[in-house]
Coordinates of C-alpha atoms in Angstrom, one line a residue:
Chain A
X1 CA 39.8 8.9 -0.5
X2 CA 36.7 11.5 0.4
X3 CA 35.1 11.9 -2.8
X4 CA 32.6 15.1 -3.7
X5 CA 29.3 15.3 -5.3
X6 CA 30.9 17.3 -8.1
X7 CA 33.3 14.6 -8.5
X8 CA 30.9 11.9 -8.9
X9 CA 28.5 13.7 -11.1
X10 CA 31.2 14.2 -13.7
X11 CA 32.0 10.5 -13.7
X12 CA 28.1 9.9 -14.3
X13 CA 28.3 12.4 -17.0
X14 CA 31.2 10.4 -18.5
X15 CA 29.3 7.5 -18.0
X16 CA 32.3 6.1 -15.8
X17 CA 30.3 6.0 -12.1
X18 CA 30.1 2.9 -10.4
X19 CA 26.6 2.6 -9.2
X20 CA 25.1 -0.4 -7.3
X21 CA 21.8 -1.0 -5.2
X22 CA 21.9 -1.5 -1.5
X23 CA 21.4 -5.0 -1.6
X24 CA 24.5 -5.3 -3.9
X25 CA 26.6 -3.2 -1.6
X26 CA 25.7 -5.4 1.6
X27 CA 27.2 -8.3 -0.4
X28 CA 29.9 -6.4 -1.9
X29 CA 30.9 -5.1 1.7
X30 CA 30.8 -8.6 2.8
X31 CA 32.9 -10.1 0.6
X32 CA 35.4 -7.5 -0.1
X33 CA 35.4 -5.1 3.2
X34 CA 34.2 -1.6 3.6
X35 CA 37.5 0.0 2.6
X36 CA 37.6 -1.7 -1.1
X37 CA 33.9 -1.0 -1.2
X38 CA 34.2 2.6 -0.6
X39 CA 36.9 3.0 -3.0
X40 CA 35.0 1.0 -5.7
X41 CA 31.7 2.5 -5.6
X42 CA 30.4 5.8 -6.1
X43 CA 26.7 5.6 -5.9
X44 CA 24.4 3.5 -4.0
X45 CA 20.7 3.3 -5.0
X46 CA 18.2 2.8 -2.4
X47 CA 14.1 2.0 -2.6
X48 CA 11.0 1.3 -0.9
X49 CA 7.3 0.7 -1.7
X50 CA 5.0 1.0 1.4
X51 CA 1.7 2.7 2.1
X52 CA 2.4 6.4 3.0
X53 CA -1.0 7.8 4.1
X54 CA 0.6 11.4 4.2
X55 CA 0.6 11.9 0.5
X56 CA -1.7 13.7 -2.0
X57 CA -1.6 16.0 -4.9
X58 CA -1.8 19.7 -5.8
X59 CA -4.1 20.2 -9.0
X60 CA -4.8 23.4 -11.0
X61 CA -7.8 22.9 -13.5
X62 CA -7.7 26.6 -15.3
X63 CA -10.4 28.7 -15.7
X64 CA -14.0 28.1 -17.2
X65 CA -16.0 30.6 -19.0
X66 CA -17.7 32.1 -17.1
X67 CA -15.1 31.5 -14.3
X68 CA -15.8 30.1 -10.8
X69 CA -13.9 30.4 -7.2
X70 CA -14.4 26.9 -6.0
X71 CA -15.0 26.4 -2.7
X72 CA -16.4 23.2 -2.4
X73 CA -14.5 20.4 -4.6
X74 CA -15.3 16.9 -5.3
X75 CA -13.3 14.7 -7.6
X76 CA -14.8 11.5 -8.7
X77 CA -17.1 12.1 -5.5
X78 CA -13.9 12.4 -3.0
X79 CA -13.7 15.8 -1.5
X80 CA -10.6 18.0 -2.3
X81 CA -9.6 21.4 -0.5
X82 CA -11.5 24.2 -1.5
X83 CA -9.2 26.6 0.5
X84 CA -6.8 27.5 -2.1
X85 CA -7.4 30.5 -4.5
X86 CA -10.2 29.7 -7.4
X87 CA -9.2 26.8 -9.3
X88 CA -6.2 25.3 -7.0
X89 CA -7.1 22.2 -4.9
X90 CA -5.0 19.3 -2.7
X91 CA -6.5 16.2 -3.0
X92 CA -5.1 14.1 0.0
X93 CA -4.8 10.4 -0.4
X94 CA -6.6 9.2 2.6
X95 CA -9.7 11.3 2.1
X96 CA -12.7 9.0 1.4
X97 CA -15.6 9.0 -1.2
X98 CA -19.0 10.4 -0.1
X99 CA -20.8 7.4 -1.8
X100 CA -18.5 4.6 -1.4
X101 CA -17.0 5.3 1.7
X102 CA -13.7 3.5 2.3
X103 CA -13.7 1.6 -0.9
X104 CA -12.3 4.7 -2.9
X105 CA -10.9 7.3 -2.0
X106 CA -8.0 10.2 -2.7
X107 CA -5.5 7.7 -3.6
X108 CA -7.8 6.0 -6.2
X109 CA -8.6 9.3 -7.9
X110 CA -4.5 10.1 -8.0
X111 CA -4.1 6.7 -9.4
X112 CA -7.2 7.1 -12.4
X113 CA -5.1 10.5 -13.0
X114 CA -1.9 8.9 -13.4
X115 CA -3.6 5.9 -15.6
X116 CA -5.0 9.0 -17.8
X117 CA -8.5 8.3 -16.8
X118 CA -10.9 10.8 -17.0
X119 CA -12.1 12.0 -13.4
X120 CA -15.6 14.0 -12.6
X121 CA -14.8 17.2 -11.2
X122 CA -17.9 18.6 -9.3
X123 CA -17.3 22.4 -7.5
X124 CA -19.7 24.7 -6.1
X125 CA -19.3 28.4 -5.2
X126 CA -21.2 31.3 -3.5
X127 CA -20.4 33.6 -6.6
X128 CA -18.7 36.7 -6.6
X129 CA -18.4 39.8 -9.0
X130 CA -15.1 38.4 -10.1
X131 CA -16.1 34.8 -10.0
X132 CA -19.7 34.9 -10.7
X133 CA -20.3 31.2 -11.7
X134 CA -21.8 28.8 -8.8
X135 CA -21.6 25.8 -10.4
X136 CA -19.5 23.2 -12.4
X137 CA -19.8 19.4 -13.3
X138 CA -17.5 18.1 -16.0
X139 CA -14.7 15.9 -16.3
X140 CA -10.9 16.4 -16.4
X141 CA -7.8 13.9 -17.3
X142 CA -4.4 15.0 -16.6
X143 CA -3.7 16.5 -20.2
X144 CA -6.2 18.9 -19.2
X145 CA -4.7 19.9 -15.9
X146 CA -2.5 22.8 -16.0
X147 CA -0.4 21.2 -13.0
X148 CA -0.8 18.0 -11.3
X149 CA 1.9 17.3 -9.0
X150 CA 2.4 15.0 -5.9
X151 CA 3.3 16.8 -2.8
X152 CA 3.6 14.2 0.1
X153 CA 4.4 15.7 3.5
X154 CA 5.6 12.6 5.0
X155 CA 7.1 10.0 2.9
X156 CA 10.0 7.7 3.3
X157 CA 9.9 7.0 6.9
X158 CA 13.4 5.9 8.0
X159 CA 12.1 3.1 10.4
X160 CA 8.8 2.0 11.3
X161 CA 7.8 0.1 14.1
X162 CA 6.4 -3.7 13.7
X163 CA 2.9 -4.0 14.8
X164 CA 1.5 -6.6 16.8
X165 CA -1.8 -6.8 19.2
X166 CA -2.0 -8.1 22.9
X167 CA -5.3 -8.3 23.1
X168 CA -8.0 -10.8 23.0
X169 CA -9.7 -9.4 19.8
X170 CA -8.7 -8.8 16.2
X171 CA -7.8 -5.3 15.6
X172 CA -7.6 -3.4 11.9
X173 CA -4.9 -0.8 11.7
X174 CA -3.0 1.1 9.2
X175 CA -0.7 -2.1 9.9
X176 CA -3.1 -4.4 8.6
X177 CA -5.1 -7.0 10.4
X178 CA -3.6 -7.8 13.8
X179 CA -4.8 -11.0 15.4
X180 CA -5.5 -11.5 18.9
X181 CA -2.5 -12.2 21.5
X182 CA 0.4 -11.4 19.5
X183 CA -0.6 -14.2 16.8
X184 CA 1.0 -12.3 13.9
X185 CA 3.4 -9.4 13.1
X186 CA 3.1 -6.7 10.4
X187 CA 6.0 -4.7 9.2
X188 CA 6.6 -1.9 6.8
X189 CA 10.2 -1.1 5.9
X190 CA 12.7 -2.4 3.2
X191 CA 15.2 -3.0 5.5
X192 CA 18.8 -3.0 4.1
X193 CA 17.2 -1.5 1.0
X194 CA 15.4 1.5 2.7
X195 CA 16.7 5.1 1.8
X196 CA 17.0 6.8 5.2
X197 CA 18.3 4.0 7.1
X198 CA 21.4 3.6 4.6
X199 CA 22.5 7.1 5.5
X200 CA 20.9 7.4 8.9
X201 CA 22.1 11.2 9.8
X202 CA 21.1 12.5 6.5
X203 CA 24.5 13.5 5.6
X204 CA 23.6 13.5 1.8
X205 CA 20.1 13.7 1.8
X206 CA 18.3 17.3 2.4
X207 CA 16.7 20.1 1.0
X208 CA 16.6 19.5 -3.0
X209 CA 17.8 16.1 -3.0
X210 CA 16.7 14.5 -6.7
X211 CA 15.2 11.2 -5.9
X212 CA 12.9 8.3 -7.7
X213 CA 9.2 9.2 -6.9
X214 CA 6.2 7.3 -8.5
X215 CA 8.3 6.3 -11.5
X216 CA 10.2 9.6 -12.5
X217 CA 12.5 12.1 -11.1
X218 CA 11.1 14.0 -8.3
X219 CA 12.6 16.3 -5.1
X220 CA 13.2 16.5 -1.5
X221 CA 11.0 19.3 -0.7
X222 CA 11.3 20.0 3.0
X223 CA 11.6 18.1 5.9
X224 CA 8.7 15.7 6.5
X225 CA 6.1 16.0 8.8
X226 CA 6.8 14.4 12.3
X227 CA 10.5 14.6 11.5
X228 CA 12.3 13.4 14.8
X229 CA 15.7 12.0 15.4
X230 CA 15.8 8.9 17.4
X231 CA 19.3 7.1 18.0
X232 CA 19.9 4.2 20.3
X233 CA 23.4 2.3 20.7
X234 CA 22.7 -1.3 21.3
X235 CA 25.1 -3.3 23.5
X236 CA 26.5 -5.1 20.6
X237 CA 27.7 -2.1 18.9
X238 CA 25.2 -1.9 16.2
X239 CA 22.8 1.4 16.3
X240 CA 19.2 2.1 15.9
X241 CA 18.1 4.9 13.8
X242 CA 14.4 5.9 13.4
X243 CA 12.3 8.9 13.2
X244 CA 13.3 11.1 10.3
X245 CA 10.8 11.7 7.3
X246 CA 10.8 13.8 3.9
X247 CA 8.4 15.9 2.4
X248 CA 8.4 15.0 -1.3
X249 CA 7.3 16.5 -4.7
X250 CA 7.1 15.2 -8.4
X251 CA 5.0 15.3 -11.7
X252 CA 1.8 13.3 -11.3
X253 CA 1.6 13.7 -15.1
X254 CA 5.0 11.9 -15.6
X255 CA 4.3 9.2 -13.1
X256 CA 3.3 5.5 -13.4
X257 CA 1.1 3.3 -11.5
X258 CA 3.5 0.6 -11.2
X259 CA 5.1 2.8 -8.4
X260 CA 2.0 4.8 -7.1
X261 CA -1.0 2.4 -6.0
X262 CA -4.3 3.3 -4.1
X263 CA -4.8 0.8 -1.1
X264 CA -7.6 -0.1 1.3
X265 CA -6.9 -1.5 4.6
X266 CA -9.7 -3.1 6.0
X267 CA -11.4 -1.0 8.7
X268 CA -8.9 1.9 8.5
X269 CA -9.8 3.2 4.9
X270 CA -7.7 4.4 1.9
X271 CA -3.7 5.0 1.8
X272 CA -1.4 5.0 -1.1
X273 CA 1.7 2.7 -1.9
X274 CA 4.2 5.4 -3.1
X275 CA 7.4 4.2 -5.0
X276 CA 10.5 6.2 -3.8
X277 CA 14.1 5.6 -4.1
X278 CA 17.2 7.7 -3.0
X279 CA 20.7 7.7 -4.7
X280 CA 23.3 7.9 -2.0
X281 CA 26.7 9.0 -3.3
X282 CA 29.5 7.0 -1.3
X283 CA 31.4 10.3 -0.1
X284 CA 33.8 8.3 2.5
X285 CA 34.5 5.1 4.6
X286 CA 32.0 6.2 7.0
X287 CA 29.1 6.2 4.6
X288 CA 30.3 3.0 2.8
X289 CA 29.9 1.5 6.5
X290 CA 26.4 2.6 6.6
X291 CA 25.8 1.7 3.1
X292 CA 27.1 -1.7 3.7
X293 CA 24.8 -2.6 6.7
X294 CA 22.8 -5.6 6.2
X295 CA 19.6 -6.6 7.6
X296 CA 21.2 -8.5 10.7
X297 CA 22.5 -4.9 11.9
X298 CA 19.5 -2.9 11.2
X299 CA 16.4 -3.0 13.9
X300 CA 13.0 -1.8 14.4
X301 CA 10.7 -2.5 17.7
X302 CA 7.7 -4.6 17.8
X303 CA 5.1 -2.3 19.1
X304 CA 1.6 -3.3 20.7
X305 CA -0.6 -1.4 18.5
X306 CA -3.4 -2.0 20.7
X307 CA -2.2 -0.2 23.8
X308 CA -2.0 3.6 23.8
X309 CA 1.4 5.2 22.8
X310 CA 2.1 1.6 20.9
X311 CA 4.7 0.4 23.7
X312 CA 7.5 -1.6 22.3
X313 CA 7.3 -5.3 22.9
X314 CA 10.7 -6.5 21.5
X315 CA 13.5 -5.2 19.3
X316 CA 13.9 -7.6 16.3
X317 CA 16.4 -7.3 13.3
X318 CA 15.1 -7.1 9.6
X319 CA 16.7 -10.6 8.9
X320 CA 14.4 -12.1 12.0
X321 CA 11.4 -10.1 10.3
X322 CA 12.0 -11.3 6.9
X323 CA 12.6 -15.3 8.1
X324 CA 8.8 -14.8 7.8
X325 CA 8.9 -15.9 11.7
X326 CA 9.6 -14.3 14.7
X327 CA 9.5 -15.1 18.3
X328 CA 7.1 -13.4 20.4
X329 CA 6.0 -14.3 24.2
X330 CA 7.7 -17.6 23.7
X331 CA 6.0 -18.6 20.4
X332 CA 6.9 -18.5 16.8
X333 CA 4.3 -16.1 15.0
X334 CA 4.4 -15.2 11.4
X335 CA 5.9 -11.8 10.5
X336 CA 4.7 -10.4 7.2
X337 CA 5.6 -7.5 5.5
X338 CA 3.0 -4.5 3.9
X339 CA 5.7 -3.2 2.1
X340 CA 6.8 -4.7 -1.2
X341 CA 10.4 -6.4 -1.3
X342 CA 10.2 -6.9 -5.2
X343 CA 9.4 -3.3 -6.0
X344 CA 11.8 -1.8 -3.8
X345 CA 14.2 -3.8 -5.7
X346 CA 12.8 -2.7 -8.9
X347 CA 12.8 0.8 -7.6
X348 CA 16.6 0.7 -6.8
X349 CA 17.4 -1.1 -10.0
X350 CA 15.7 1.6 -12.1
X351 CA 17.3 4.5 -10.2
X352 CA 20.6 2.7 -10.9
X353 CA 19.9 2.3 -14.6
X354 CA 19.0 6.2 -14.9
X355 CA 22.1 7.1 -13.3
X356 CA 24.3 4.6 -15.4
X357 CA 22.9 6.1 -18.3
X358 CA 24.3 9.4 -17.4
X359 CA 20.9 11.4 -17.3
X360 CA 20.5 11.7 -13.8
X361 CA 22.7 13.5 -11.5
X362 CA 23.0 13.9 -7.8
X363 CA 21.9 17.1 -6.3
X364 CA 23.9 18.0 -3.3
X365 CA 21.2 19.1 -0.5
X366 CA 20.7 23.1 -0.7
X367 CA 20.1 22.7 2.9
X368 CA 20.6 20.1 5.9
X369 CA 17.7 18.8 7.8
X370 CA 17.8 18.7 11.8
X371 CA 20.6 16.8 13.6
X372 CA 18.5 16.6 16.7
X373 CA 14.7 17.1 16.9
X374 CA 12.2 15.9 19.1
X375 CA 8.1 15.0 18.4
X376 CA 5.9 17.2 20.0
X377 CA 2.4 15.6 21.3
X378 CA -0.7 17.6 21.0
X379 CA -1.7 18.6 24.5
X380 CA -5.5 19.7 24.8
X381 CA -5.8 23.0 26.8
X382 CA -8.7 24.7 28.6
X383 CA -11.2 26.9 26.2
X384 CA -10.6 30.5 26.8
Chain B
X1 CA -19.8 -24.6 -21.3
X2 CA -21.3 -26.6 -18.4
X3 CA -20.0 -25.4 -14.7
X4 CA -21.0 -26.6 -11.3
X5 CA -21.9 -24.5 -8.1
X6 CA -22.2 -25.9 -4.7
X7 CA -24.8 -23.5 -2.9
X8 CA -26.4 -23.7 0.4
X9 CA -30.3 -22.6 0.5
X10 CA -32.2 -21.1 3.5
X11 CA -35.7 -21.4 2.8
X12 CA -37.8 -19.1 5.3
X13 CA -40.9 -20.7 7.0
X14 CA -43.4 -19.2 4.4
X15 CA -41.3 -20.4 1.2
X16 CA -41.0 -24.2 2.2
X17 CA -43.5 -25.5 -0.4
X18 CA -42.1 -23.2 -3.4
X19 CA -41.4 -25.6 -6.4
X20 CA -38.1 -24.0 -6.9
X21 CA -36.1 -27.3 -8.3
X22 CA -39.2 -27.7 -10.7
X23 CA -38.5 -24.2 -12.3
X24 CA -34.8 -24.5 -12.3
X25 CA -34.9 -27.6 -14.3
X26 CA -37.6 -26.6 -16.8
X27 CA -36.7 -22.6 -17.1
X28 CA -33.0 -22.7 -16.8
X29 CA -32.0 -25.9 -17.7
X30 CA -30.3 -26.5 -14.6
X31 CA -29.4 -30.2 -13.1
X32 CA -30.5 -29.9 -9.4
X33 CA -28.5 -32.7 -7.3
X34 CA -29.6 -32.7 -3.6
X35 CA -26.3 -33.1 -1.5
X36 CA -28.1 -32.4 1.8
X37 CA -31.6 -31.5 3.0
X38 CA -33.6 -30.6 6.2
X39 CA -37.0 -29.6 5.3
X40 CA -39.9 -29.9 8.1
X41 CA -43.7 -28.8 7.4
X42 CA -43.9 -25.1 9.1
X43 CA -40.1 -24.8 10.0
X44 CA -37.3 -23.3 8.2
X45 CA -35.8 -25.3 5.5
X46 CA -32.5 -26.1 4.5
X47 CA -30.7 -27.5 1.5
X48 CA -27.4 -27.9 0.1
X49 CA -27.3 -28.6 -3.7
X50 CA -25.2 -28.5 -6.4
X51 CA -26.3 -27.0 -9.5
X52 CA -25.0 -27.9 -13.0
X53 CA -25.6 -25.7 -16.2
X54 CA -24.3 -23.2 -18.2
X55 CA -22.6 -20.0 -16.4
X56 CA -25.4 -17.5 -17.8
X57 CA -28.3 -20.0 -16.8
X58 CA -26.7 -20.2 -13.2
X59 CA -26.4 -16.8 -12.7
X60 CA -30.3 -16.5 -13.8
X61 CA -31.2 -19.5 -11.9
X62 CA -29.6 -18.0 -8.8
X63 CA -31.3 -14.8 -9.1
X64 CA -34.7 -16.6 -9.5
X65 CA -34.2 -18.2 -6.1
X66 CA -33.2 -15.6 -4.6
X67 CA -36.5 -13.6 -6.0
X68 CA -38.4 -16.2 -4.3
X69 CA -37.2 -15.1 -0.9
X70 CA -34.6 -17.9 -0.6
X71 CA -31.5 -16.9 0.9
X72 CA -28.6 -18.1 -1.0
X73 CA -25.0 -19.0 0.3
X74 CA -22.5 -19.9 -2.2
X75 CA -19.6 -22.2 -1.2
X76 CA -16.4 -20.8 -2.8
X77 CA -14.2 -23.2 -4.9
X78 CA -10.7 -21.5 -4.6
X79 CA -9.1 -18.2 -4.3
X80 CA -7.9 -16.3 -7.6
X81 CA -5.2 -13.8 -7.6
X82 CA -5.0 -10.9 -9.8
X83 CA -1.2 -11.0 -11.1
X84 CA -1.3 -7.6 -12.6
X85 CA -3.1 -6.1 -9.5
X86 CA -0.9 -7.9 -6.7
X87 CA 2.0 -5.6 -5.4
X88 CA 3.6 -8.7 -3.7
X89 CA 3.8 -6.9 -0.2
X90 CA 3.0 -10.2 1.6
X91 CA 0.1 -8.9 3.7
X92 CA -1.9 -11.8 3.5
X93 CA 0.6 -14.3 4.0
X94 CA 0.8 -13.3 7.9
X95 CA -3.2 -14.2 7.9
X96 CA -3.4 -17.4 5.9
X97 CA -3.6 -20.1 8.3
X98 CA -2.5 -22.8 6.1
X99 CA 0.8 -21.1 4.7
X100 CA -1.2 -21.6 1.4
X101 CA 0.1 -17.8 0.6
X102 CA 3.7 -17.5 1.5
X103 CA 6.8 -15.2 0.0
X104 CA 9.4 -16.6 -2.3
X105 CA 12.5 -15.8 -0.2
X106 CA 14.6 -15.3 -3.4
X107 CA 12.5 -13.2 -5.6
X108 CA 10.4 -12.1 -2.8
X109 CA 7.3 -12.5 -5.0
X110 CA 4.0 -13.9 -3.6
X111 CA 3.5 -17.6 -4.2
X112 CA -0.1 -19.4 -4.0
X113 CA -0.4 -23.4 -3.3
X114 CA -3.9 -24.0 -4.1
X115 CA -3.6 -27.8 -2.3
X116 CA -3.0 -26.1 1.0
X117 CA -6.0 -23.3 0.5
X118 CA -8.9 -23.9 2.6
X119 CA -10.9 -21.2 0.9
X120 CA -11.4 -19.5 4.3
X121 CA -11.3 -16.1 2.4
X122 CA -9.3 -14.1 5.2
X123 CA -7.0 -13.0 2.3
X124 CA -9.6 -11.5 0.3
X125 CA -10.2 -8.4 2.6
X126 CA -6.6 -8.2 4.0
X127 CA -5.2 -7.7 0.5
X128 CA -4.7 -4.0 0.6
X129 CA -5.2 -3.8 -3.3
X130 CA -7.9 -5.8 -3.9
X131 CA -6.1 -8.7 -5.8
X132 CA -7.5 -11.3 -4.3
X133 CA -11.1 -12.7 -5.0
X134 CA -13.2 -15.8 -4.6
X135 CA -14.1 -18.4 -7.6
X136 CA -17.7 -19.4 -7.1
X137 CA -17.7 -22.0 -10.2
X138 CA -16.3 -25.0 -10.5

């Protein structure tokens, strides 16, 4: 009963496709069995809304008269790259403001632009024959910009370790505040709604996949940085997958700050919540089985964020984490999410509605990402 | 509208003889109710007071106290959550010591029970989107 992308797209165009969210698919598989669910459903939508530091935006300002080759650029006092051409820049989400430090950063600039606010642009240059101007100080909003698009080098982490702290002192991390002696656990994956946990070997997700990004349609644009493949077969027959990531792009001008939000993690700095959803076509029963996998069968490791290399302390299911309490060192400790499940549901629901309306077609990957790949550390070498 | 605020005032040794209460009453129309006092000649003074007046006068009165070199510490009354800013992640729930902040496990929206809140303010800085603040006035 294998289906193809073309067959499913034909159904979407006719408004005949059966589209469900990943949570609905879990329920349906439990009630009707995977075989029936595979036959009934054409597309399963996923969603996640979590802090994704490896994000940012490319911007082109257009030329002033006289023109300037901007080599030192600030947007609302946040440094942006001056290293690409004359009036192109890239602003990274985690870049901090010179004046406000951790209270305001690149993610806030991106959110302000999305919300249509004016952002102060200050730039300097040495001045050249072709670009004589040395200084500019003006205001820009998204309508003034030629291009403004998010290009996030590493989003949609397949799975992410939950974090705890074994030391005697509180530590402040990108996984939030971690209390001493493992007194709390923070995690940041939407579990059974999480895009890359539902197609764990990326059979249908690859270069060119059309996705939900920040409230609009975006695309998978490359393999994500630090992409690696981790697979562990567990004694009970379940499989733990982790490590895959995606680089994604989408038009900032069409985004909505309901789905892109600047955030500050105390003692760590600025990051950006990114709303991302991926539609997964139910090509066959094997894929349907993955799509129907519930939080009880999806796992992560609680890692010690106070120790080098973040060693794993314990494997837990997302069902355990979702219960709000996990057992760690013989104690029940609170488990809190940093990613928003209610937002993830909203995203999967929005994507379902887009596909249901017949306007959002599935894009078959133009290229597949590596089936096996390891992650290389940075080894320091002697200066030559 | 009249409001009240509970404050802890720390007088440096040189300032214990300042007629602060007189000015608060006369210049800012503030009712000054001493809840606890510890003042000795030539030593640091400590005063816990409840001030009642209009919000505008309370702000001005507190600025006046500060301008006299007296340290002002406010007792927050409760936390407030900005429902528009809140993204319902749950980061605050893990560090809330009394489970005043918790997730509804059906809707996965954040819930706040003011009766359980001890205003420890742990959540204020733990919130990644700055949606939680303390309310000073009662």
